PDB file of C-alpha atoms and ligand atoms in Angstrom:
ATOM      1  CA  UNK A 279      42.509  94.034 104.409  1.00 89.00           C
ATOM      2  CA  UNK A 280      43.609  97.338 106.146  1.00 94.00           C
ATOM      3  CA  UNK A 281      40.175  97.853 107.531  1.00 96.00           C
ATOM      4  CA  UNK A 282      40.214  94.354 109.252  1.00 97.00           C
ATOM      5  CA  UNK A 283      43.802  94.900 110.570  1.00 97.00           C
ATOM      6  CA  UNK A 284      42.456  98.385 111.804  1.00 97.00           C
ATOM      7  CA  UNK A 285      39.465  96.743 113.417  1.00 97.00           C
ATOM      8  CA  UNK A 286      41.723  94.027 115.012  1.00 98.00           C
ATOM      9  CA  UNK A 287      43.910  96.733 116.521  1.00 98.00           C
ATOM     10  CA  UNK A 288      41.032  98.815 117.517  1.00 97.00           C
ATOM     11  CA  UNK A 289      39.186  96.250 119.351  1.00 98.00           C
ATOM     12  CA  UNK A 290      42.314  95.795 121.513  1.00 98.00           C
ATOM     13  CA  UNK A 291      43.541  99.282 121.954  1.00 98.00           C
ATOM     14  CA  UNK A 292      40.442 101.403 121.264  1.00 97.00           C
ATOM     15  CA  UNK A 293      42.343 103.778 119.211  1.00 96.00           C
ATOM     16  CA  UNK A 294      39.435 105.501 117.346  1.00 96.00           C
ATOM     17  CA  UNK A 295      38.866 108.164 120.022  1.00 96.00           C
ATOM     18  CA  UNK A 296      42.526 108.931 120.027  1.00 94.00           C
ATOM     19  CA  UNK A 297      42.895 109.802 116.441  1.00 93.00           C
ATOM     20  CA  UNK A 298      39.445 111.365 116.136  1.00 93.00           C
ATOM     21  CA  UNK A 299      40.488 113.794 118.924  1.00 88.00           C
ATOM     22  CA  UNK A 300      43.649 114.742 117.122  1.00 85.00           C
ATOM     23  CA  UNK A 301      42.559 114.826 113.410  1.00 86.00           C
ATOM     24  CA  UNK A 302      38.783 114.726 113.159  1.00 88.00           C
ATOM     25  CA  UNK A 303      37.292 118.273 113.371  1.00 85.00           C
ATOM     26  CA  UNK A 304      36.051 120.877 110.944  1.00 85.00           C
ATOM     27  CA  UNK A 305      38.045 123.663 109.549  1.00 83.00           C
ATOM     28  CA  UNK A 306      36.207 127.039 110.353  1.00 89.00           C
ATOM     29  CA  UNK A 307      34.775 128.775 107.480  1.00 91.00           C
ATOM     30  CA  UNK A 308      37.099 131.939 107.610  1.00 93.00           C
ATOM     31  CA  UNK A 309      40.291 129.777 107.287  1.00 93.00           C
ATOM     32  CA  UNK A 310      39.066 127.723 104.240  1.00 91.00           C
ATOM     33  CA  UNK A 311      40.643 129.098 100.995  1.00 91.00           C
ATOM     34  CA  UNK A 312      37.880 127.226  99.039  1.00 90.00           C
ATOM     35  CA  UNK A 313      35.453 129.858 100.586  1.00 89.00           C
ATOM     36  CA  UNK A 314      37.841 132.979 100.798  1.00 88.00           C
ATOM     37  CA  UNK A 315      40.787 133.089  98.680  1.00 89.00           C
ATOM     38  CA  UNK A 316      42.881 135.270 101.132  1.00 91.00           C
ATOM     39  CA  UNK A 317      42.480 132.536 103.797  1.00 94.00           C
ATOM     40  CA  UNK A 318      45.381 130.764 102.240  1.00 95.00           C
ATOM     41  CA  UNK A 319      47.521 132.794 104.735  1.00 97.00           C
ATOM     42  CA  UNK A 320      46.225 130.415 107.431  1.00 96.00           C
ATOM     43  CA  UNK A 321      48.005 127.589 105.826  1.00 96.00           C
ATOM     44  CA  UNK A 322      51.532 129.240 106.650  1.00 98.00           C
ATOM     45  CA  UNK A 323      51.945 127.498 110.241  1.00 98.00           C
ATOM     46  CA  UNK A 324      51.095 124.085 108.705  1.00 97.00           C
ATOM     47  CA  UNK A 325      53.425 124.573 105.752  1.00 98.00           C
ATOM     48  CA  UNK A 326      56.200 125.690 108.234  1.00 98.00           C
ATOM     49  CA  UNK A 327      55.603 122.418 110.097  1.00 98.00           C
ATOM     50  CA  UNK A 328      55.716 120.434 106.868  1.00 98.00           C
ATOM     51  CA  UNK A 329      59.242 121.989 106.268  1.00 98.00           C
ATOM     52  CA  UNK A 330      60.347 121.329 109.846  1.00 98.00           C
ATOM     53  CA  UNK A 331      59.568 117.512 109.112  1.00 98.00           C
ATOM     54  CA  UNK A 332      61.537 117.866 105.918  1.00 98.00           C
ATOM     55  CA  UNK A 333      64.393 119.296 107.654  1.00 98.00           C
ATOM     56  CA  UNK A 334      64.420 116.527 110.391  1.00 98.00           C
ATOM     57  CA  UNK A 335      64.114 113.679 107.927  1.00 98.00           C
ATOM     58  CA  UNK A 336      66.698 114.922 105.611  1.00 98.00           C
ATOM     59  CA  UNK A 337      69.034 115.852 108.579  1.00 98.00           C
ATOM     60  CA  UNK A 338      68.707 112.406 109.825  1.00 98.00           C
ATOM     61  CA  UNK A 339      70.035 110.922 106.618  1.00 98.00           C
ATOM     62  CA  UNK A 340      72.908 113.571 106.533  1.00 98.00           C
ATOM     63  CA  UNK A 341      74.165 112.263 109.971  1.00 98.00           C
ATOM     64  CA  UNK A 342      74.674 108.774 108.299  1.00 98.00           C
ATOM     65  CA  UNK A 343      77.755 110.412 106.593  1.00 98.00           C
ATOM     66  CA  UNK A 344      78.579 113.519 108.401  1.00 98.00           C
ATOM     67  CA  UNK A 345      81.613 113.345 110.712  1.00 98.00           C
ATOM     68  CA  UNK A 346      81.899 116.234 113.292  1.00 97.00           C
ATOM     69  CA  UNK A 347      85.644 116.880 113.567  1.00 96.00           C
ATOM     70  CA  UNK A 348      87.736 119.363 112.077  1.00 97.00           C
ATOM     71  CA  UNK A 349      89.876 116.931 109.965  1.00 98.00           C
ATOM     72  CA  UNK A 350      86.910 115.029 108.412  1.00 98.00           C
ATOM     73  CA  UNK A 351      83.830 117.318 108.396  1.00 98.00           C
ATOM     74  CA  UNK A 352      84.549 119.078 105.119  1.00 98.00           C
ATOM     75  CA  UNK A 353      85.596 115.759 103.354  1.00 98.00           C
ATOM     76  CA  UNK A 354      82.478 113.994 104.626  1.00 98.00           C
ATOM     77  CA  UNK A 355      80.347 116.628 103.203  1.00 98.00           C
ATOM     78  CA  UNK A 356      82.100 116.512  99.945  1.00 98.00           C
ATOM     79  CA  UNK A 357      82.016 112.843  99.891  1.00 98.00           C
ATOM     80  CA  UNK A 358      78.279 112.859 100.456  1.00 98.00           C
ATOM     81  CA  UNK A 359      77.700 115.413  97.915  1.00 97.00           C
ATOM     82  CA  UNK A 360      79.731 113.884  95.070  1.00 97.00           C
ATOM     83  CA  UNK A 361      79.944 110.243  95.627  1.00 98.00           C
ATOM     84  CA  UNK A 362      76.861 109.027  97.546  1.00 98.00           C
ATOM     85  CA  UNK A 363      73.798 108.085  95.748  1.00 97.00           C
ATOM     86  CA  UNK A 364      71.172 110.772  96.030  1.00 97.00           C
ATOM     87  CA  UNK A 365      73.463 112.370  98.611  1.00 98.00           C
ATOM     88  CA  UNK A 366      73.274 115.700  96.587  1.00 98.00           C
ATOM     89  CA  UNK A 367      69.482 115.604  96.707  1.00 98.00           C
ATOM     90  CA  UNK A 368      69.374 114.868 100.418  1.00 98.00           C
ATOM     91  CA  UNK A 369      71.964 117.688 101.172  1.00 98.00           C
ATOM     92  CA  UNK A 370      70.153 120.012  98.753  1.00 98.00           C
ATOM     93  CA  UNK A 371      66.731 119.473 100.595  1.00 98.00           C
ATOM     94  CA  UNK A 372      68.294 120.417 103.835  1.00 98.00           C
ATOM     95  CA  UNK A 373      70.406 123.277 102.444  1.00 98.00           C
ATOM     96  CA  UNK A 374      67.407 125.052 100.552  1.00 98.00           C
ATOM     97  CA  UNK A 375      64.803 123.810 103.147  1.00 98.00           C
ATOM     98  CA  UNK A 376      66.849 125.691 105.891  1.00 98.00           C
ATOM     99  CA  UNK A 377      66.260 129.089 104.313  1.00 98.00           C
ATOM    100  CA  UNK A 378      62.831 128.148 103.044  1.00 98.00           C
ATOM    101  CA  UNK A 379      61.588 127.266 106.640  1.00 98.00           C
ATOM    102  CA  UNK A 380      62.775 130.466 108.037  1.00 98.00           C
ATOM    103  CA  UNK A 381      60.933 132.406 105.298  1.00 98.00           C
ATOM    104  CA  UNK A 382      57.700 130.402 106.021  1.00 98.00           C
ATOM    105  CA  UNK A 383      57.961 130.776 109.728  1.00 98.00           C
ATOM    106  CA  UNK A 384      58.372 134.582 109.211  1.00 98.00           C
ATOM    107  CA  UNK A 385      55.297 134.674 106.785  1.00 98.00           C
ATOM    108  CA  UNK A 386      53.307 132.674 109.540  1.00 98.00           C
ATOM    109  CA  UNK A 387      54.441 135.195 112.143  1.00 98.00           C
ATOM    110  CA  UNK A 388      53.222 138.051 109.937  1.00 98.00           C
ATOM    111  CA  UNK A 389      49.898 136.349 109.502  1.00 98.00           C
ATOM    112  CA  UNK A 390      49.466 136.056 113.267  1.00 98.00           C
ATOM    113  CA  UNK A 391      50.554 139.605 113.852  1.00 98.00           C
ATOM    114  CA  UNK A 392      48.349 141.210 111.162  1.00 97.00           C
ATOM    115  CA  UNK A 393      45.313 139.106 112.126  1.00 96.00           C
ATOM    116  CA  UNK A 394      45.859 140.205 115.765  1.00 97.00           C
ATOM    117  CA  UNK A 395      45.830 136.499 116.785  1.00 97.00           C
ATOM    118  CA  UNK A 396      48.425 137.259 119.521  1.00 98.00           C
ATOM    119  CA  UNK A 397      45.779 138.885 121.538  1.00 97.00           C
ATOM    120  CA  UNK A 398      43.946 137.342 124.567  1.00 96.00           C
ATOM    121  CA  UNK A 399      43.662 134.388 125.097  1.00 97.00           C
ATOM    122  CA  UNK A 400      46.605 133.523 122.844  1.00 98.00           C
ATOM    123  CA  UNK A 401      49.351 135.545 124.399  1.00 98.00           C
ATOM    124  CA  UNK A 402      50.963 132.468 125.706  1.00 98.00           C
ATOM    125  CA  UNK A 403      51.180 130.858 122.176  1.00 98.00           C
ATOM    126  CA  UNK A 404      52.800 134.067 120.899  1.00 98.00           C
ATOM    127  CA  UNK A 405      55.501 133.848 123.581  1.00 98.00           C
ATOM    128  CA  UNK A 406      56.108 130.185 122.858  1.00 98.00           C
ATOM    129  CA  UNK A 407      56.193 131.058 119.200  1.00 98.00           C
ATOM    130  CA  UNK A 408      59.073 133.766 119.909  1.00 98.00           C
ATOM    131  CA  UNK A 409      60.871 130.910 121.677  1.00 98.00           C
ATOM    132  CA  UNK A 410      60.343 128.867 118.587  1.00 98.00           C
ATOM    133  CA  UNK A 411      61.619 131.760 116.402  1.00 98.00           C
ATOM    134  CA  UNK A 412      64.864 131.959 118.397  1.00 98.00           C
ATOM    135  CA  UNK A 413      65.463 128.122 118.418  1.00 98.00           C
ATOM    136  CA  UNK A 414      64.973 128.103 114.538  1.00 98.00           C
ATOM    137  CA  UNK A 415      67.620 130.899 114.152  1.00 98.00           C
ATOM    138  CA  UNK A 416      69.820 128.889 116.462  1.00 98.00           C
ATOM    139  CA  UNK A 417      69.387 125.806 114.253  1.00 98.00           C
ATOM    140  CA  UNK A 418      70.215 128.135 111.234  1.00 98.00           C
ATOM    141  CA  UNK A 419      73.516 129.445 112.883  1.00 97.00           C
ATOM    142  CA  UNK A 420      74.768 126.135 114.180  1.00 98.00           C
ATOM    143  CA  UNK A 421      74.070 124.193 111.026  1.00 98.00           C
ATOM    144  CA  UNK A 422      75.917 126.879 109.017  1.00 98.00           C
ATOM    145  CA  UNK A 423      79.236 126.028 110.655  1.00 98.00           C
ATOM    146  CA  UNK A 424      78.875 122.251 109.925  1.00 98.00           C
ATOM    147  CA  UNK A 425      80.289 121.974 106.422  1.00 98.00           C
ATOM    148  CA  UNK A 426      83.509 123.405 107.769  1.00 98.00           C
ATOM    149  CA  UNK A 427      84.524 125.321 104.524  1.00 98.00           C
ATOM    150  CA  UNK A 428      85.823 128.912 104.341  1.00 98.00           C
ATOM    151  CA  UNK A 429      82.232 130.393 104.118  1.00 97.00           C
ATOM    152  CA  UNK A 430      81.085 128.514 107.243  1.00 98.00           C
ATOM    153  CA  UNK A 431      84.272 129.346 109.212  1.00 98.00           C
ATOM    154  CA  UNK A 432      84.346 133.032 108.716  1.00 98.00           C
ATOM    155  CA  UNK A 433      80.519 133.437 108.743  1.00 97.00           C
ATOM    156  CA  UNK A 434      80.600 131.821 112.328  1.00 97.00           C
ATOM    157  CA  UNK A 435      83.577 134.026 113.295  1.00 97.00           C
ATOM    158  CA  UNK A 436      81.658 137.084 112.323  1.00 97.00           C
ATOM    159  CA  UNK A 437      78.414 136.011 114.321  1.00 96.00           C
ATOM    160  CA  UNK A 438      80.568 135.150 117.286  1.00 96.00           C
ATOM    161  CA  UNK A 439      82.453 138.565 117.229  1.00 96.00           C
ATOM    162  CA  UNK A 440      78.981 140.016 117.115  1.00 96.00           C
ATOM    163  CA  UNK A 441      78.026 138.094 120.170  1.00 96.00           C
ATOM    164  CA  UNK A 442      81.246 139.277 121.688  1.00 96.00           C
ATOM    165  CA  UNK A 443      80.554 142.867 121.124  1.00 97.00           C
ATOM    166  CA  UNK A 444      77.548 142.743 123.659  1.00 97.00           C
ATOM    167  CA  UNK A 445      78.440 145.100 126.679  1.00 97.00           C
ATOM    168  CA  UNK A 446      79.760 143.501 129.947  1.00 97.00           C
ATOM    169  CA  UNK A 447      78.819 139.786 129.174  1.00 97.00           C
ATOM    170  CA  UNK A 448      79.898 139.844 125.500  1.00 97.00           C
ATOM    171  CA  UNK A 449      83.277 138.341 126.058  1.00 96.00           C
ATOM    172  CA  UNK A 450      81.900 135.596 128.275  1.00 96.00           C
ATOM    173  CA  UNK A 451      79.150 134.593 125.770  1.00 96.00           C
ATOM    174  CA  UNK A 452      81.700 134.436 123.029  1.00 97.00           C
ATOM    175  CA  UNK A 453      83.970 132.122 124.808  1.00 96.00           C
ATOM    176  CA  UNK A 454      81.141 129.885 125.847  1.00 95.00           C
ATOM    177  CA  UNK A 455      79.778 129.508 122.568  1.00 94.00           C
ATOM    178  CA  UNK A 456      83.098 129.252 120.938  1.00 94.00           C
ATOM    179  CA  UNK A 457      84.211 126.574 123.623  1.00 94.00           C
ATOM    180  CA  UNK A 458      87.352 128.408 124.024  1.00 93.00           C
ATOM    181  CA  UNK A 459      89.337 131.485 122.564  1.00 92.00           C
ATOM    182  CA  UNK A 460      88.977 130.613 118.842  1.00 94.00           C
ATOM    183  CA  UNK A 461      86.324 129.139 116.362  1.00 96.00           C
ATOM    184  CA  UNK A 462      87.998 125.648 116.382  1.00 96.00           C
ATOM    185  CA  UNK A 463      87.512 121.964 117.195  1.00 97.00           C
ATOM    186  CA  UNK A 464      85.503 122.667 120.224  1.00 97.00           C
ATOM    187  CA  UNK A 465      83.258 125.106 118.368  1.00 98.00           C
ATOM    188  CA  UNK A 466      82.454 122.436 115.774  1.00 98.00           C
ATOM    189  CA  UNK A 467      81.525 119.593 118.172  1.00 98.00           C
ATOM    190  CA  UNK A 468      79.643 122.048 120.318  1.00 97.00           C
ATOM    191  CA  UNK A 469      77.670 123.324 117.344  1.00 98.00           C
ATOM    192  CA  UNK A 470      77.060 119.766 116.119  1.00 98.00           C
ATOM    193  CA  UNK A 471      75.609 118.750 119.473  1.00 98.00           C
ATOM    194  CA  UNK A 472      73.332 121.920 119.593  1.00 98.00           C
ATOM    195  CA  UNK A 473      72.334 121.449 116.058  1.00 98.00           C
ATOM    196  CA  UNK A 474      71.307 117.786 116.166  1.00 98.00           C
ATOM    197  CA  UNK A 475      70.272 117.151 119.815  1.00 98.00           C
ATOM    198  CA  UNK A 476      69.732 120.192 122.049  1.00 98.00           C
ATOM    199  CA  UNK A 477      67.923 122.633 119.638  1.00 98.00           C
ATOM    200  CA  UNK A 478      65.764 119.958 117.956  1.00 98.00           C
ATOM    201  CA  UNK A 479      64.725 118.555 121.280  1.00 98.00           C
ATOM    202  CA  UNK A 480      63.873 122.132 122.363  1.00 98.00           C
ATOM    203  CA  UNK A 481      61.909 122.674 119.003  1.00 98.00           C
ATOM    204  CA  UNK A 482      59.847 119.631 119.386  1.00 98.00           C
ATOM    205  CA  UNK A 483      58.775 120.372 123.110  1.00 98.00           C
ATOM    206  CA  UNK A 484      57.907 123.964 122.082  1.00 98.00           C
ATOM    207  CA  UNK A 485      55.860 122.727 119.042  1.00 98.00           C
ATOM    208  CA  UNK A 486      54.053 120.203 121.257  1.00 98.00           C
ATOM    209  CA  UNK A 487      53.060 123.206 123.475  1.00 98.00           C
ATOM    210  CA  UNK A 488      52.210 125.289 120.316  1.00 98.00           C
ATOM    211  CA  UNK A 489      49.857 122.684 118.946  1.00 96.00           C
ATOM    212  CA  UNK A 490      48.339 121.776 122.309  1.00 96.00           C
ATOM    213  CA  UNK A 491      47.353 125.635 122.747  1.00 97.00           C
ATOM    214  CA  UNK A 492      45.969 125.635 119.173  1.00 95.00           C
ATOM    215  CA  UNK A 493      43.719 122.658 119.924  1.00 92.00           C
ATOM    216  CA  UNK A 494      42.613 124.174 123.182  1.00 93.00           C
ATOM    217  CA  UNK A 495      41.983 127.625 121.891  1.00 95.00           C
ATOM    218  CA  UNK A 496      40.963 126.938 118.155  1.00 93.00           C
ATOM    219  CA  UNK A 497      41.987 129.195 115.388  1.00 94.00           C
ATOM    220  CA  UNK A 498      41.401 132.910 116.007  1.00 95.00           C
ATOM    221  CA  UNK A 499      38.068 134.268 114.659  1.00 91.00           C
ATOM    222  CA  UNK A 500      37.621 136.256 111.333  1.00 88.00           C
ATOM    223  CA  UNK A 501      38.741 140.001 111.355  1.00 81.00           C
TER     224      UNK A 501
HETATM  225  C1  LIG B 669      58.622 126.187 113.429  1.00 89.22           C
HETATM  226  C2  LIG B 669      57.743 127.335 113.552  1.00 89.22           C
HETATM  227  C3  LIG B 669      56.227 127.213 113.645  1.00 89.22           C
HETATM  228  C4  LIG B 669      55.295 126.296 113.372  1.00 89.22           C
HETATM  229  C5  LIG B 669      55.583 124.857 112.884  1.00 89.22           C
HETATM  230  C6  LIG B 669      53.908 126.727 113.731  1.00 89.22           C
HETATM  231  C7  LIG B 669      52.887 126.123 113.374  1.00 89.22           C
HETATM  232  C8  LIG B 669      51.592 126.727 113.646  1.00 89.22           C
HETATM  233  C9  LIG B 669      50.436 126.260 113.162  1.00 89.22           C
HETATM  234  C10 LIG B 669      49.988 124.933 112.336  1.00 89.22           C
HETATM  235  C11 LIG B 669      49.130 127.075 113.712  1.00 89.22           C
HETATM  236  C12 LIG B 669      47.756 127.114 113.377  1.00 89.22           C
HETATM  237  C13 LIG B 669      47.198 128.131 112.507  1.00 89.22           C
HETATM  238  C14 LIG B 669      48.058 128.387 111.274  1.00 89.22           C
HETATM  239  O1  LIG B 669      48.490 127.346 110.735  1.00 89.22           O
HETATM  240  O2  LIG B 669      48.273 129.625 110.840  1.00 89.22           O
HETATM  241  C15 LIG B 669      49.887 128.075 114.422  1.00 89.22           C
HETATM  242  C16 LIG B 669      49.282 129.129 115.039  1.00 89.22           C
HETATM  243  C17 LIG B 669      49.822 130.181 115.853  1.00 89.22           C
HETATM  244  N1  LIG B 669      51.041 130.496 115.783  1.00 89.22           N
HETATM  245 FE1  LIG B 669      52.626 129.409 114.999  1.00 89.22          FE
HETATM  246  N2  LIG B 669      54.083 128.176 114.231  1.00 89.22           N
HETATM  247  C18 LIG B 669      55.519 128.380 114.377  1.00 89.22           C
HETATM  248  C19 LIG B 669      56.118 129.545 114.710  1.00 89.22           C
HETATM  249  C20 LIG B 669      55.376 130.608 115.401  1.00 89.22           C
HETATM  250  C21 LIG B 669      55.962 131.885 115.653  1.00 89.22           C
HETATM  251  C22 LIG B 669      57.444 132.247 115.456  1.00 89.22           C
HETATM  252  C23 LIG B 669      54.900 132.670 116.343  1.00 89.22           C
HETATM  253  C24 LIG B 669      54.869 133.989 116.913  1.00 89.22           C
HETATM  254  C25 LIG B 669      55.943 134.605 117.427  1.00 89.22           C
HETATM  255  C26 LIG B 669      53.778 131.809 116.369  1.00 89.22           C
HETATM  256  C27 LIG B 669      52.364 132.241 116.870  1.00 89.22           C
HETATM  257  C28 LIG B 669      51.307 131.618 116.638  1.00 89.22           C
HETATM  258  C29 LIG B 669      49.927 131.968 117.236  1.00 89.22           C
HETATM  259  C30 LIG B 669      49.722 133.064 118.231  1.00 89.22           C
HETATM  260  C31 LIG B 669      49.063 131.013 116.650  1.00 89.22           C
HETATM  261  C32 LIG B 669      47.636 131.166 116.927  1.00 89.22           C
HETATM  262  C33 LIG B 669      46.987 131.882 115.798  1.00 89.22           C
HETATM  263  C34 LIG B 669      45.486 131.854 115.651  1.00 89.22           C
HETATM  264  O3  LIG B 669      44.839 131.367 116.378  1.00 89.22           O
HETATM  265  O4  LIG B 669      44.921 132.500 114.634  1.00 89.22           O
HETATM  266  N3  LIG B 669      53.909 130.629 115.728  1.00 89.22           N
HETATM  267  N4  LIG B 669      51.263 127.912 114.378  1.00 89.22           N
END
């Protein structure tokens, strides 16, 4: 049944060349763990992407309950955690996934570094990778404030004080990110917008560039 459905669509839209171009190509010998056990390090980028997808999906469900204002943020998270069916699982996935995805990304970066894959012609993809790295750290920072409990509040105070200690422009940066003089209502809405719209948008655009370049250039050769 699926085959005839597929054929019906394919006759009209000619989708076979599209997905063949994206998905139908051979894995080089030197990145295949079935041939060389140590080649499993080449899976780290793909595993990082898998975790990014988990973060996006679990985050989308969290926004069904989360309320980004200082009176309700903590209560909405508490409600989600203790009253909503599977809420504790969805929040747990997002919470633990947030740490795991950074660890995985770091391992992927180490693989790229130690196999020298940042060298020509892949310099631009290394630079895009660095931008991705900062966006991911930004997602961690902004997400940490959202539960609006003591840990979130004081952790953000500390990080923004660190930002404020930068010579000359520190004070300006701190007030810009704070949305004023203190970590308060403006900071929470600002961090929420950054966490669910600005940074994920930037991340998806950068990942599109990352994957485009990987397809164009192929995975780097064996050592
Ligand atoms: C969300 C974060 C990231 C994701 C999902 C991701 C994903 C991927 C994937 C799937 C590959 C194909 C090869 C492999 O899987 O190892 C790859 C390759 C590559 N990545 Fe990333 N990446 C991320 C972050 C980074 C960072 C932080 C850097 C460096 C600063 C970086 C630099 C590169 C380079 C240079 C390649 C080409 C490597 C080669 O051809 O051997 N990536 N990335």
